[in-house]
């Protein structure tokens, strides 16, 4: 078991950064993304026996991760429907507070933050499938074929969703539509 | 979809971009057209620039949040959680029999048949209760499970304080389950008599909407 855990550590190191990027872009909350990634790796470890090698490991792993993220989004939406936030101003996300620390000057940091905020809001306006396909292809480095395997959506439909997502995003962000 | 006569459509341009990203073969006609048409090249460059900008922004944002130290910490947390995998929880006997064995008074020892009779009585009681009031029975059993839960501990209690064992995905939090039930209940047909009360009650969602 200890050997398995050691080998799994290498696997975590390989896939961690990509996983974090997907989860963070999906959830827009670093603490929640952190938890989602941890949960996904633990789940993969405990269910490794059910992995079939028909698809690469990362396809299987990403599917688990995305399902976890979707559950968290649903749960969050449910909470938002029913609970009044205690202090909306106090809830400034971790992104806001730490996002631009490495930026060259405050003005540029502010502009970058604004751009990121707009992009995040635009992605949030996409419908569920388009958002998932865009996230997986663009942030998860998955090919349309892999996304098709993960989501069960036909590959050509994935391509259509991706194209429409990008077209919408460009429209939302003031580019061409 | 934007159609340019004699030029590549937007979706074709996007397919070209996708092909370069995934290493697929470019459509020869589109490639040929792109080699000759400056206007389409400019439009193609816009697509590439948009995609690159959004990706770079995402990378920068993620890197700012998840520094190398944080990723390392996350790895360690994952490993600590894995240490608890496949280790069954054990139930603490309370009060511990071993610690009390020396001081236990002989007079308080009960014969085995008393324990057996008590167990049999309990089983019969639960069965009869479940038969006559199944709903209350299930509720009380669920309550019992919840009450028992704090008595189970991980086999390795010496885990560092920083480790957070999160089982949110495996066991959804109680409030989440409650909210699901609540939403299901609201989706059912409403009782006509209660509708005036409902109309008078402010809804959290309305307040949220107003604040936005």
XYZ file of C-alpha atoms in Angstrom:
389
model
C 0.000 0.000 0.000
C 2.830 2.382 0.849
C 4.421 1.735 -2.525
C 1.122 2.440 -4.249
C 0.865 5.709 -2.390
C 4.395 6.666 -3.395
C 3.677 5.936 -7.032
C 0.449 7.852 -6.766
C 2.388 10.887 -5.545
C 4.169 11.004 -8.883
C 0.833 10.853 -10.632
C -0.461 13.726 -8.513
C 2.583 15.808 -9.373
C 2.031 15.244 -13.100
C -1.659 16.123 -13.183
C -1.969 18.547 -10.294
C -1.333 21.856 -12.042
C -3.750 21.133 -14.843
C -6.344 19.903 -12.358
C -5.995 23.034 -10.297
C -6.381 25.233 -13.365
C -9.576 23.483 -14.432
C -11.087 23.449 -10.949
C -10.181 27.051 -10.239
C -11.593 28.305 -13.517
C -14.705 26.264 -12.909
C -15.340 27.246 -9.312
C -13.705 30.705 -9.159
C -12.778 30.082 -5.549
C -9.315 28.897 -4.636
C -10.283 27.126 -1.413
C -13.091 25.251 -3.115
C -10.870 24.413 -6.078
C -8.248 23.117 -3.683
C -10.795 20.832 -2.036
C -12.204 19.679 -5.362
C -8.762 18.686 -6.621
C -7.933 16.867 -3.391
C -11.248 15.039 -3.490
C -10.706 14.031 -7.108
C -7.264 12.570 -6.395
C -8.487 10.713 -3.323
C -11.437 9.375 -5.275
C -9.159 8.237 -8.083
C -6.927 6.443 -5.578
C -9.824 4.656 -3.923
C -11.474 3.700 -7.219
C -8.348 2.919 -9.200
C -9.574 -0.657 -9.683
C -12.438 0.600 -11.815
C -10.123 2.411 -14.244
C -10.229 0.914 -17.719
C -7.360 1.629 -20.039
C -9.541 2.246 -23.064
C -8.945 5.965 -22.443
C -5.886 7.766 -21.084
C -5.756 8.221 -17.341
C -6.210 11.974 -17.614
C -9.524 11.561 -19.401
C -10.833 9.420 -16.549
C -9.375 11.695 -13.916
C -10.722 14.859 -15.546
C -14.170 13.354 -15.683
C -14.060 12.699 -11.944
C -12.758 16.194 -11.311
C -15.381 17.863 -13.467
C -18.193 15.878 -11.849
C -16.929 17.034 -8.467
C -16.793 20.642 -9.649
C -20.305 20.414 -11.085
C -21.612 19.037 -7.776
C -19.970 21.889 -5.944
C -21.425 24.476 -8.309
C -24.890 22.982 -7.863
C -24.487 22.940 -4.131
C -23.279 26.540 -4.145
C -26.173 27.665 -6.328
C -28.571 25.961 -3.945
C -27.019 27.710 -0.962
C -27.158 31.046 -2.756
C -30.851 30.528 -3.475
C -31.681 29.961 0.165
C -29.189 31.821 2.311
C -28.626 35.565 2.450
C -24.870 36.141 2.424
C -23.642 37.387 5.799
C -21.495 40.147 4.345
C -21.193 40.466 0.629
C -18.348 42.919 0.881
C -16.447 40.648 3.200
C -16.721 37.847 0.714
C -14.263 39.308 -1.694
C -12.775 36.262 -3.299
C -9.283 35.059 -2.778
C -8.696 35.904 -6.418
C -9.393 39.508 -5.739
C -7.168 39.645 -2.729
C -4.146 37.835 -4.056
C -4.647 37.681 -7.781
C -2.373 40.489 -8.864
C 0.455 40.296 -6.379
C 2.993 39.664 -9.085
C 1.766 42.444 -11.405
C 4.146 45.237 -12.258
C 2.114 48.173 -10.993
C -1.223 48.781 -9.293
C -2.926 50.174 -12.381
C -2.001 47.209 -14.534
C -3.003 44.855 -11.764
C -6.354 46.567 -11.523
C -6.907 46.347 -15.280
C -5.874 42.711 -15.352
C -8.243 41.963 -12.500
C -11.033 43.747 -14.310
C -10.362 41.753 -17.490
C -10.330 38.498 -15.572
C -13.547 39.447 -13.850
C -15.204 40.190 -17.172
C -13.984 36.943 -18.677
C -15.189 34.950 -15.682
C -18.578 36.634 -15.850
C -18.783 35.946 -19.586
C -17.913 32.274 -19.084
C -20.558 32.092 -16.388
C -23.134 33.325 -18.896
C -22.491 30.375 -21.197
C -24.932 27.523 -20.977
C -23.807 24.464 -19.052
C -22.598 22.301 -21.910
C -20.842 25.122 -23.703
C -19.114 26.112 -20.487
C -17.968 22.566 -19.796
C -16.703 22.028 -23.316
C -14.894 25.365 -23.345
C -13.306 24.714 -19.952
C -12.131 21.250 -20.874
C -10.788 22.158 -24.294
C -9.306 25.523 -23.504
C -8.185 25.222 -19.891
C -7.929 21.468 -19.633
C -5.992 20.983 -22.881
C -8.382 18.245 -23.961
C -9.093 17.468 -27.582
C -12.735 17.398 -28.743
C -12.414 13.609 -28.948
C -11.346 13.393 -25.321
C -14.104 15.747 -24.243
C -16.532 13.554 -26.108
C -15.275 10.547 -24.124
C -15.563 12.447 -20.849
C -18.973 13.910 -21.349
C -20.669 11.416 -23.613
C -21.451 14.181 -26.104
C -20.847 13.374 -29.752
C -17.482 14.661 -30.966
C -18.921 16.861 -33.703
C -21.383 18.301 -31.179
C -18.447 19.086 -28.901
C -16.853 21.022 -31.755
C -20.077 22.931 -32.354
C -20.434 23.740 -28.637
C -16.849 24.913 -28.491
C -17.192 27.142 -31.518
C -20.430 28.636 -30.206
C -18.917 29.170 -26.773
C -15.981 31.065 -28.240
C -18.239 33.085 -30.512
C -20.439 34.029 -27.559
C -17.479 34.920 -25.399
C -16.063 37.173 -28.079
C -19.465 38.800 -28.323
C -19.767 39.271 -24.572
C -16.280 40.685 -24.284
C -16.749 43.192 -27.051
C -15.006 41.244 -29.790
C -16.621 39.962 -32.948
C -19.656 37.746 -32.596
C -22.493 32.786 -38.333
C -20.640 35.379 -40.320
C -20.462 34.524 -43.993
C -17.878 36.230 -46.135
C -18.306 35.641 -49.818
C -15.167 34.071 -51.120
C -13.693 33.913 -47.624
C -13.590 31.356 -44.881
C -16.536 31.282 -42.511
C -15.964 31.830 -38.801
C -16.470 28.155 -37.974
C -13.940 27.126 -40.611
C -11.433 29.557 -39.167
C -12.065 28.121 -35.746
C -11.616 24.594 -37.058
C -8.226 25.688 -38.400
C -7.291 27.007 -34.973
C -8.482 23.808 -33.318
C -6.511 21.693 -35.769
C -3.291 23.537 -34.959
C -3.950 23.088 -31.233
C -4.737 19.380 -31.343
C -2.205 18.479 -34.023
C -4.892 17.409 -36.475
C -4.425 17.843 -40.175
C -5.586 21.188 -41.505
C -8.326 21.123 -44.125
C -6.252 21.499 -47.355
C -8.713 23.933 -48.954
C -8.785 26.124 -45.876
C -4.993 25.987 -45.583
C -4.641 26.929 -49.220
C -7.045 29.831 -48.807
C -5.284 31.059 -45.677
C -1.979 31.045 -47.526
C -3.379 33.452 -50.155
C -5.930 35.633 -48.357
C -4.695 38.418 -46.079
C -8.175 39.246 -44.853
C -8.772 35.703 -43.633
C -5.321 35.585 -42.094
C -6.162 38.738 -40.156
C -9.430 37.204 -38.967
C -7.655 33.988 -38.087
C -5.086 35.962 -36.096
C -7.920 37.605 -34.167
C -9.262 34.199 -33.190
C -5.813 33.029 -32.123
C -5.190 36.239 -30.184
C -8.494 35.925 -28.357
C -7.844 32.325 -27.415
C -4.274 33.034 -26.360
C -5.271 36.019 -24.258
C -7.964 34.140 -22.379
C -5.649 31.201 -21.779
C -2.794 33.396 -20.582
C -5.135 35.247 -18.247
C -6.332 31.946 -16.797
C -2.791 30.671 -16.359
C -1.630 33.859 -14.688
C -4.599 33.863 -12.380
C -4.177 30.219 -11.410
C -0.436 30.620 -10.900
C -1.025 33.617 -8.650
C -3.442 31.609 -6.530
C -1.677 28.281 -6.581
C 1.970 29.019 -6.011
C 4.561 26.249 -5.957
C 4.377 26.169 -2.148
C 0.636 25.829 -2.190
C 0.788 23.016 -4.726
C 3.327 21.239 -2.538
C 1.103 21.695 0.481
C -1.794 20.334 -1.511
C 0.251 17.278 -2.457
C 1.066 16.683 1.192
C -2.573 17.034 2.153
C -3.588 14.546 -0.515
C -0.982 12.110 0.782
C -2.181 12.519 4.349
C -5.711 11.843 3.249
C -4.565 8.767 1.379
C -3.007 7.465 4.587
C -6.492 7.230 6.021
C -7.866 5.375 3.031
C -8.657 1.700 3.646
C -8.213 2.079 7.373
C -11.453 1.092 8.980
C -12.781 3.230 11.758
C -13.047 1.605 15.140
C -15.528 2.220 17.894
C -14.192 3.385 21.197
C -15.615 1.378 24.044
C -16.771 3.836 26.610
C -16.040 3.518 29.426
C -12.950 1.469 28.543
C -13.290 -2.033 29.901
C -9.542 -2.535 30.413
C -9.059 0.541 32.487
C -11.876 -0.375 34.794
C -11.209 -4.074 35.060
C -9.225 -3.689 38.287
C -11.744 -1.583 40.120
C -14.930 -3.224 38.898
C -17.048 -4.509 41.736
C -18.093 -8.143 41.540
C -21.537 -7.346 42.793
C -22.372 -5.333 39.673
C -21.621 -8.192 37.302
C -24.777 -9.305 35.566
C -25.383 -12.850 34.427
C -25.261 -13.465 30.661
C -28.893 -14.463 30.437
C -29.913 -10.971 31.583
C -27.997 -9.407 28.704
C -29.468 -11.918 26.265
C -32.981 -11.211 27.513
C -32.438 -7.451 27.248
C -31.149 -7.819 23.677
C -34.095 -10.026 22.711
C -36.502 -7.507 24.233
C -34.872 -4.691 22.331
C -35.108 -6.573 19.023
C -38.773 -7.408 19.577
C -39.495 -3.810 20.616
C -37.821 -2.368 17.531
C -39.608 -4.855 15.260
C -43.023 -4.086 16.739
C -42.318 -0.347 16.672
C -41.235 -0.533 13.044
C -44.387 -2.448 12.167
C -46.796 0.025 13.767
C -45.011 3.317 13.049
C -42.520 2.793 10.231
C -41.903 6.534 9.652
C -41.025 7.254 13.254
C -38.949 4.126 13.307
C -36.818 5.209 10.361
C -36.402 8.671 11.783
C -35.258 7.336 15.119
C -32.855 4.915 13.467
C -31.404 7.776 11.417
C -31.075 9.786 14.625
C -29.331 6.866 16.252
C -26.819 6.682 13.407
C -26.103 10.387 13.739
C -25.740 10.055 17.488
C -23.338 7.155 17.080
C -21.179 8.933 14.553
C -19.079 10.967 16.999
C -18.005 7.751 18.714
C -16.090 6.557 15.633
C -12.579 7.765 15.151
C -9.875 7.196 12.628
C -7.367 4.543 13.575
C -4.541 7.074 13.479
C -5.447 9.849 15.866
C -1.958 11.365 15.704
C -2.590 13.128 12.375
C -1.316 16.732 12.286
C -3.835 19.447 12.955
C -3.392 20.944 9.494
C -4.872 17.870 7.824
C -8.418 18.399 6.813
C -10.225 15.210 6.018
C -12.863 16.293 3.604
C -15.496 13.844 2.567
C -17.825 16.402 1.082
C -18.088 14.597 -2.216
C -18.725 11.194 -0.687
C -21.079 12.403 2.015
C -22.912 15.529 0.963
C -23.337 17.939 3.843
C -26.576 17.765 5.775
C -27.717 21.276 4.841
C -27.303 20.392 1.189
C -29.509 17.330 1.570
C -31.991 19.442 3.472
C -32.072 22.076 0.714
C -32.607 19.393 -1.916
C -35.586 18.098 0.061
C -36.850 21.626 0.465
C -36.688 22.300 -3.261
C -38.402 19.009 -4.030
C -41.145 19.909 -1.595
C -41.610 23.283 -3.254
C -41.798 21.684 -6.659
C -44.835 19.700 -5.553
C -48.316 21.207 -5.900
C -48.919 23.836 -3.230
C -51.667 23.632 -0.644
C -54.229 26.244 -1.536
C -54.916 27.193 2.092
C -51.249 28.020 2.709
C -50.748 30.166 -0.367
C -51.819 33.468 1.324
C -49.192 32.857 4.012
C -46.623 32.112 1.366
C -47.454 35.369 -0.414
C -46.905 37.316 2.814
C -43.548 35.717 3.541
C -40.473 37.396 2.069
C -38.258 35.026 0.120
C -34.498 34.998 0.372
C -34.199 34.673 -3.389
C -36.269 37.848 -3.868
C -34.044 39.745 -1.456
C -30.972 38.457 -3.267
C -32.392 39.487 -6.619
C -33.272 42.949 -5.328
C -29.756 43.457 -3.963
C -28.223 42.518 -7.297
